PDB file of C-alpha atoms in Angstrom:
ATOM      1  CA  ALA A 182     251.053-278.673 239.580  1.00 61.00           C
ATOM      2  CA  THR A 183     248.620-278.527 242.524  1.00 64.00           C
ATOM      3  CA  ILE A 184     245.697-280.791 243.521  1.00 71.00           C
ATOM      4  CA  ARG A 185     243.075-279.023 245.424  1.00 65.00           C
ATOM      5  CA  GLY A 186     241.042-281.155 247.901  1.00 58.00           C
ATOM      6  CA  ALA A 187     243.681-283.703 247.943  1.00 59.00           C
ATOM      7  CA  GLY A 188     244.041-285.736 251.028  1.00 75.00           C
ATOM      8  CA  ILE A 189     241.337-288.087 251.442  1.00 83.00           C
ATOM      9  CA  VAL A 190     238.908-288.629 248.591  1.00 89.00           C
ATOM     10  CA  PRO A 191     236.070-291.063 248.509  1.00 91.00           C
ATOM     11  CA  PRO A 192     235.642-293.402 245.531  1.00 93.00           C
ATOM     12  CA  GLY A 193     233.381-291.542 242.993  1.00 93.00           C
ATOM     13  CA  GLY A 194     234.706-288.075 244.348  1.00 91.00           C
ATOM     14  CA  GLU A 195     236.041-285.262 242.394  1.00 91.00           C
ATOM     15  CA  LEU A 196     239.518-283.666 242.308  1.00 90.00           C
ATOM     16  CA  ALA A 197     240.422-280.201 241.060  1.00 89.00           C
ATOM     17  CA  ILE A 198     243.840-280.257 239.574  1.00 90.00           C
ATOM     18  CA  LYS A 199     245.854-277.252 238.295  1.00 90.00           C
ATOM     19  CA  LEU A 200     248.765-278.046 235.957  1.00 91.00           C
ATOM     20  CA  TYR A 201     251.154-275.471 234.418  1.00 90.00           C
ATOM     21  CA  TRP A 202     252.775-276.155 230.875  1.00 90.00           C
ATOM     22  CA  SER A 203     255.218-274.652 228.888  1.00 87.00           C
ATOM     23  CA  ARG A 204     257.518-275.645 225.841  1.00 85.00           C
ATOM     24  CA  ARG A 205     261.048-274.912 225.051  1.00 83.00           C
ATOM     25  CA  ASN A 206     261.037-275.860 221.328  1.00 85.00           C
ATOM     26  CA  VAL A 207     258.851-275.753 218.306  1.00 84.00           C
ATOM     27  CA  LEU A 208     256.305-278.686 218.424  1.00 84.00           C
ATOM     28  CA  SER A 209     254.779-280.162 215.155  1.00 84.00           C
ATOM     29  CA  PRO A 210     251.189-279.232 214.564  1.00 85.00           C
ATOM     30  CA  GLY A 211     248.974-282.067 215.993  1.00 84.00           C
ATOM     31  CA  THR A 212     246.598-283.040 218.417  1.00 87.00           C
ATOM     32  CA  TYR A 213     247.821-283.051 221.992  1.00 90.00           C
ATOM     33  CA  VAL A 214     246.181-284.845 225.038  1.00 92.00           C
ATOM     34  CA  VAL A 215     247.101-284.569 228.807  1.00 93.00           C
ATOM     35  CA  SER A 216     246.809-287.980 230.577  1.00 93.00           C
ATOM     36  CA  ILE A 217     246.236-287.931 234.466  1.00 94.00           C
ATOM     37  CA  ARG A 218     246.878-291.257 235.751  1.00 94.00           C
ATOM     38  CA  PHE A 219     246.141-292.608 239.314  1.00 93.00           C
ATOM     39  CA  ASP A 220     248.168-295.721 240.506  1.00 92.00           C
ATOM     40  CA  ARG A 221     247.619-297.440 243.704  1.00 91.00           C
ATOM     41  CA  LYS A 222     250.729-297.622 245.507  1.00 87.00           C
ATOM     42  CA  MET A 223     250.514-300.988 247.270  1.00 82.00           C
ATOM     43  CA  VAL A 224     248.891-303.913 245.196  1.00 80.00           C
ATOM     44  CA  SER A 225     249.125-307.513 245.901  1.00 80.00           C
ATOM     45  CA  LEU A 226     249.169-309.231 242.523  1.00 79.00           C
ATOM     46  CA  PRO A 227     248.704-312.796 241.371  1.00 72.00           C
ATOM     47  CA  PHE A 228     251.960-314.547 240.728  1.00 75.00           C
ATOM     48  CA  ASP A 229     253.644-311.540 242.289  1.00 78.00           C
ATOM     49  CA  GLY A 230     253.013-309.621 238.950  1.00 77.00           C
ATOM     50  CA  GLN A 231     255.347-312.073 236.882  1.00 81.00           C
ATOM     51  CA  PRO A 232     256.061-312.078 233.979  1.00 82.00           C
ATOM     52  CA  PHE A 233     253.585-309.374 232.998  1.00 85.00           C
ATOM     53  CA  PRO A 234     252.615-306.864 235.694  1.00 86.00           C
ATOM     54  CA  LYS A 235     249.803-305.351 233.843  1.00 87.00           C
ATOM     55  CA  LEU A 236     247.956-308.522 232.993  1.00 88.00           C
ATOM     56  CA  SER A 237     248.421-309.468 236.690  1.00 88.00           C
ATOM     57  CA  ARG A 238     246.937-306.316 237.864  1.00 89.00           C
ATOM     58  CA  LYS A 239     243.941-306.592 235.442  1.00 89.00           C
ATOM     59  CA  LEU A 240     243.271-310.050 236.755  1.00 89.00           C
ATOM     60  CA  ALA A 241     243.491-308.817 240.371  1.00 89.00           C
ATOM     61  CA  GLU A 242     241.026-305.911 239.344  1.00 91.00           C
ATOM     62  CA  ALA A 243     238.702-308.688 237.839  1.00 93.00           C
ATOM     63  CA  LEU A 244     238.754-310.917 240.712  1.00 92.00           C
ATOM     64  CA  HIS A 245     238.311-308.192 243.373  1.00 93.00           C
ATOM     65  CA  ASN A 246     235.679-306.083 241.390  1.00 95.00           C
ATOM     66  CA  GLU A 247     237.678-302.811 242.055  1.00 94.00           C
ATOM     67  CA  ARG A 248     240.289-300.803 240.088  1.00 95.00           C
ATOM     68  CA  TYR A 249     243.906-299.899 241.103  1.00 93.00           C
ATOM     69  CA  ARG A 250     244.867-297.688 238.172  1.00 93.00           C
ATOM     70  CA  VAL A 251     242.636-295.219 236.418  1.00 95.00           C
ATOM     71  CA  ARG A 252     243.269-292.503 233.951  1.00 94.00           C
ATOM     72  CA  SER A 253     241.681-289.464 232.765  1.00 95.00           C
ATOM     73  CA  ASP A 254     242.360-287.725 229.484  1.00 94.00           C
ATOM     74  CA  HIS A 255     241.790-284.205 228.349  1.00 94.00           C
ATOM     75  CA  MET A 256     242.817-281.561 225.760  1.00 92.00           C
ATOM     76  CA  ILE A 257     244.296-278.257 227.418  1.00 90.00           C
ATOM     77  CA  LEU A 258     241.720-275.627 227.113  1.00 85.00           C
ATOM     78  CA  GLY A 259     239.308-277.845 225.415  1.00 85.00           C
ATOM     79  CA  GLY A 260     241.703-278.083 222.432  1.00 84.00           C
ATOM     80  CA  LEU A 261     241.364-274.498 221.592  1.00 84.00           C
ATOM     81  CA  PHE A 262     244.843-273.515 222.269  1.00 84.00           C
ATOM     82  CA  GLY A 263     247.283-276.354 221.769  1.00 86.00           C
ATOM     83  CA  PRO A 264     250.892-276.427 222.661  1.00 89.00           C
ATOM     84  CA  ASP A 265     251.950-276.343 218.941  1.00 87.00           C
ATOM     85  CA  ALA A 266     250.490-272.823 219.106  1.00 87.00           C
ATOM     86  CA  TRP A 267     252.312-271.625 222.394  1.00 88.00           C
ATOM     87  CA  GLY A 268     255.166-269.154 222.308  1.00 87.00           C
ATOM     88  CA  THR A 269     258.455-270.450 223.417  1.00 84.00           C
ATOM     89  CA  ASP A 270     258.590-270.379 227.207  1.00 78.00           C
ATOM     90  CA  GLU A 271     254.915-269.229 227.541  1.00 86.00           C
ATOM     91  CA  MET A 272     253.225-270.554 230.668  1.00 89.00           C
ATOM     92  CA  VAL A 273     249.876-272.000 230.236  1.00 90.00           C
ATOM     93  CA  GLU A 274     247.513-273.021 233.117  1.00 91.00           C
ATOM     94  CA  ASP A 275     245.353-276.186 232.829  1.00 91.00           C
ATOM     95  CA  ASP A 276     242.545-276.386 235.227  1.00 91.00           C
ATOM     96  CA  VAL A 277     241.168-279.962 235.421  1.00 91.00           C
ATOM     97  CA  ARG A 278     238.375-281.503 237.270  1.00 92.00           C
ATOM     98  CA  VAL A 279     238.619-285.375 237.568  1.00 93.00           C
ATOM     99  CA  GLN A 280     235.683-287.558 238.446  1.00 94.00           C
ATOM    100  CA  LEU A 281     237.008-290.798 240.037  1.00 94.00           C
ATOM    101  CA  PRO A 282     235.233-293.999 239.455  1.00 95.00           C
ATOM    102  CA  THR A 283     233.082-295.517 242.302  1.00 94.00           C
ATOM    103  CA  ASP A 284     235.046-298.816 241.870  1.00 95.00           C
ATOM    104  CA  LEU A 285     238.286-297.162 242.781  1.00 95.00           C
ATOM    105  CA  ALA A 286     239.980-299.400 245.424  1.00 93.00           C
ATOM    106  CA  GLY A 287     240.921-297.807 248.840  1.00 92.00           C
ATOM    107  CA  GLY A 288     244.528-296.892 249.499  1.00 92.00           C
ATOM    108  CA  ARG A 289     247.269-294.373 248.626  1.00 92.00           C
ATOM    109  CA  TYR A 290     247.702-293.386 244.989  1.00 92.00           C
ATOM    110  CA  ARG A 291     250.369-291.801 242.986  1.00 91.00           C
ATOM    111  CA  VAL A 292     249.109-289.149 240.616  1.00 92.00           C
ATOM    112  CA  GLN A 293     250.995-288.597 237.264  1.00 93.00           C
ATOM    113  CA  ALA A 294     250.632-286.167 234.387  1.00 92.00           C
ATOM    114  CA  LYS A 295     251.759-286.483 231.006  1.00 92.00           C
ATOM    115  CA  MET A 296     251.082-284.585 227.631  1.00 90.00           C
ATOM    116  CA  LEU A 297     251.072-286.766 224.471  1.00 89.00           C
ATOM    117  CA  ARG A 298     250.746-286.125 220.780  1.00 87.00           C
ATOM    118  CA  ILE A 299     248.195-288.569 219.483  1.00 84.00           C
ATOM    119  CA  ALA A 300     247.987-290.184 216.084  1.00 75.00           C
ATOM    120  CA  ASN A 301     245.050-290.815 214.225  1.00 70.00           C
ATOM    121  CA  GLN A 302     245.626-294.619 214.656  1.00 66.00           C
ATOM    122  CA  PRO A 303     247.040-295.978 218.000  1.00 67.00           C
ATOM    123  CA  ASN A 304     250.655-296.688 217.953  1.00 71.00           C
ATOM    124  CA  HIS A 305     251.348-298.898 221.009  1.00 74.00           C
ATOM    125  CA  GLU A 306     254.473-300.720 221.703  1.00 77.00           C
ATOM    126  CA  PHE A 307     254.735-304.250 223.175  1.00 74.00           C
ATOM    127  CA  ARG A 308     255.566-302.809 226.585  1.00 75.00           C
ATOM    128  CA  ASP A 309     252.242-300.792 226.558  1.00 76.00           C
ATOM    129  CA  PHE A 310     250.087-304.229 226.783  1.00 77.00           C
ATOM    130  CA  PHE A 311     252.042-306.007 229.219  1.00 78.00           C
ATOM    131  CA  TYR A 312     253.917-303.805 231.582  1.00 77.00           C
ATOM    132  CA  ASP A 313     252.445-300.698 233.812  1.00 76.00           C
ATOM    133  CA  ASP A 314     255.331-298.440 232.782  1.00 75.00           C
ATOM    134  CA  ASP A 315     253.714-297.774 229.576  1.00 80.00           C
ATOM    135  CA  VAL A 316     253.337-294.877 227.110  1.00 79.00           C
ATOM    136  CA  TYR A 317     251.135-292.935 229.583  1.00 78.00           C
ATOM    137  CA  GLN A 318     253.703-293.098 232.453  1.00 82.00           C
ATOM    138  CA  GLY A 319     254.063-289.344 233.299  1.00 84.00           C
ATOM    139  CA  VAL A 320     255.619-286.890 235.828  1.00 82.00           C
ATOM    140  CA  ARG A 321     254.661-287.306 239.538  1.00 84.00           C
ATOM    141  CA  ILE A 322     252.366-284.503 240.308  1.00 84.00           C
ATOM    142  CA  GLY A 323     251.323-285.573 243.986  1.00 82.00           C
ATOM    143  CA  GLU A 324     249.461-288.272 245.993  1.00 83.00           C
ATOM    144  CA  ILE A 325     246.037-288.816 247.219  1.00 81.00           C
ATOM    145  CA  THR A 326     244.226-291.418 249.629  1.00 84.00           C
ATOM    146  CA  ILE A 327     241.000-293.025 248.340  1.00 84.00           C
ATOM    147  CA  GLU A 328     238.809-293.899 251.281  1.00 85.00           C
ATOM    148  CA  PRO A 329     234.950-294.138 251.723  1.00 78.00           C
ATOM    149  CA  TRP A 330     233.419-291.436 253.578  1.00 72.00           C
ATOM    150  CA  ASP A 331     230.694-291.935 256.181  1.00 66.00           C
ATOM    151  CA  GLY A 332     227.443-292.692 254.202  1.00 54.00           C
ATOM    152  CA  HIS A 333     229.174-293.616 250.859  1.00 48.00           C
TER     153      HIS A 333
END
């Protein structure tokens, strides 16, 4: 994966990301979505994040009116050529543009990507509601710094 324009990006800025996907096995037909997640590396959480880090993070976000984690979902090639249609070991380029929210807190962020087969109805586990290492936890593809630019 490559992140173009990475380095310092302002809240509300746009990133161009190029992901490369392949598969080794036959996949069941379905709807596949890619999640790109941005996690701030250093967050001071109420109660030190205990006992449920996700709820503590959401409380901190509400108290400070800023976000420390955001996710952008998309379908590869607009859903026209899903991974269940790819040949084995075929490489597919996925060019993505991600518009970051304007209320994203400043700081250093881990960027992760994960492909998920989504069901018609959400199928979340207990940990998805209470812990930050949830179903959307992906492979690290890089880091960026969020910092306001002059005049923003």
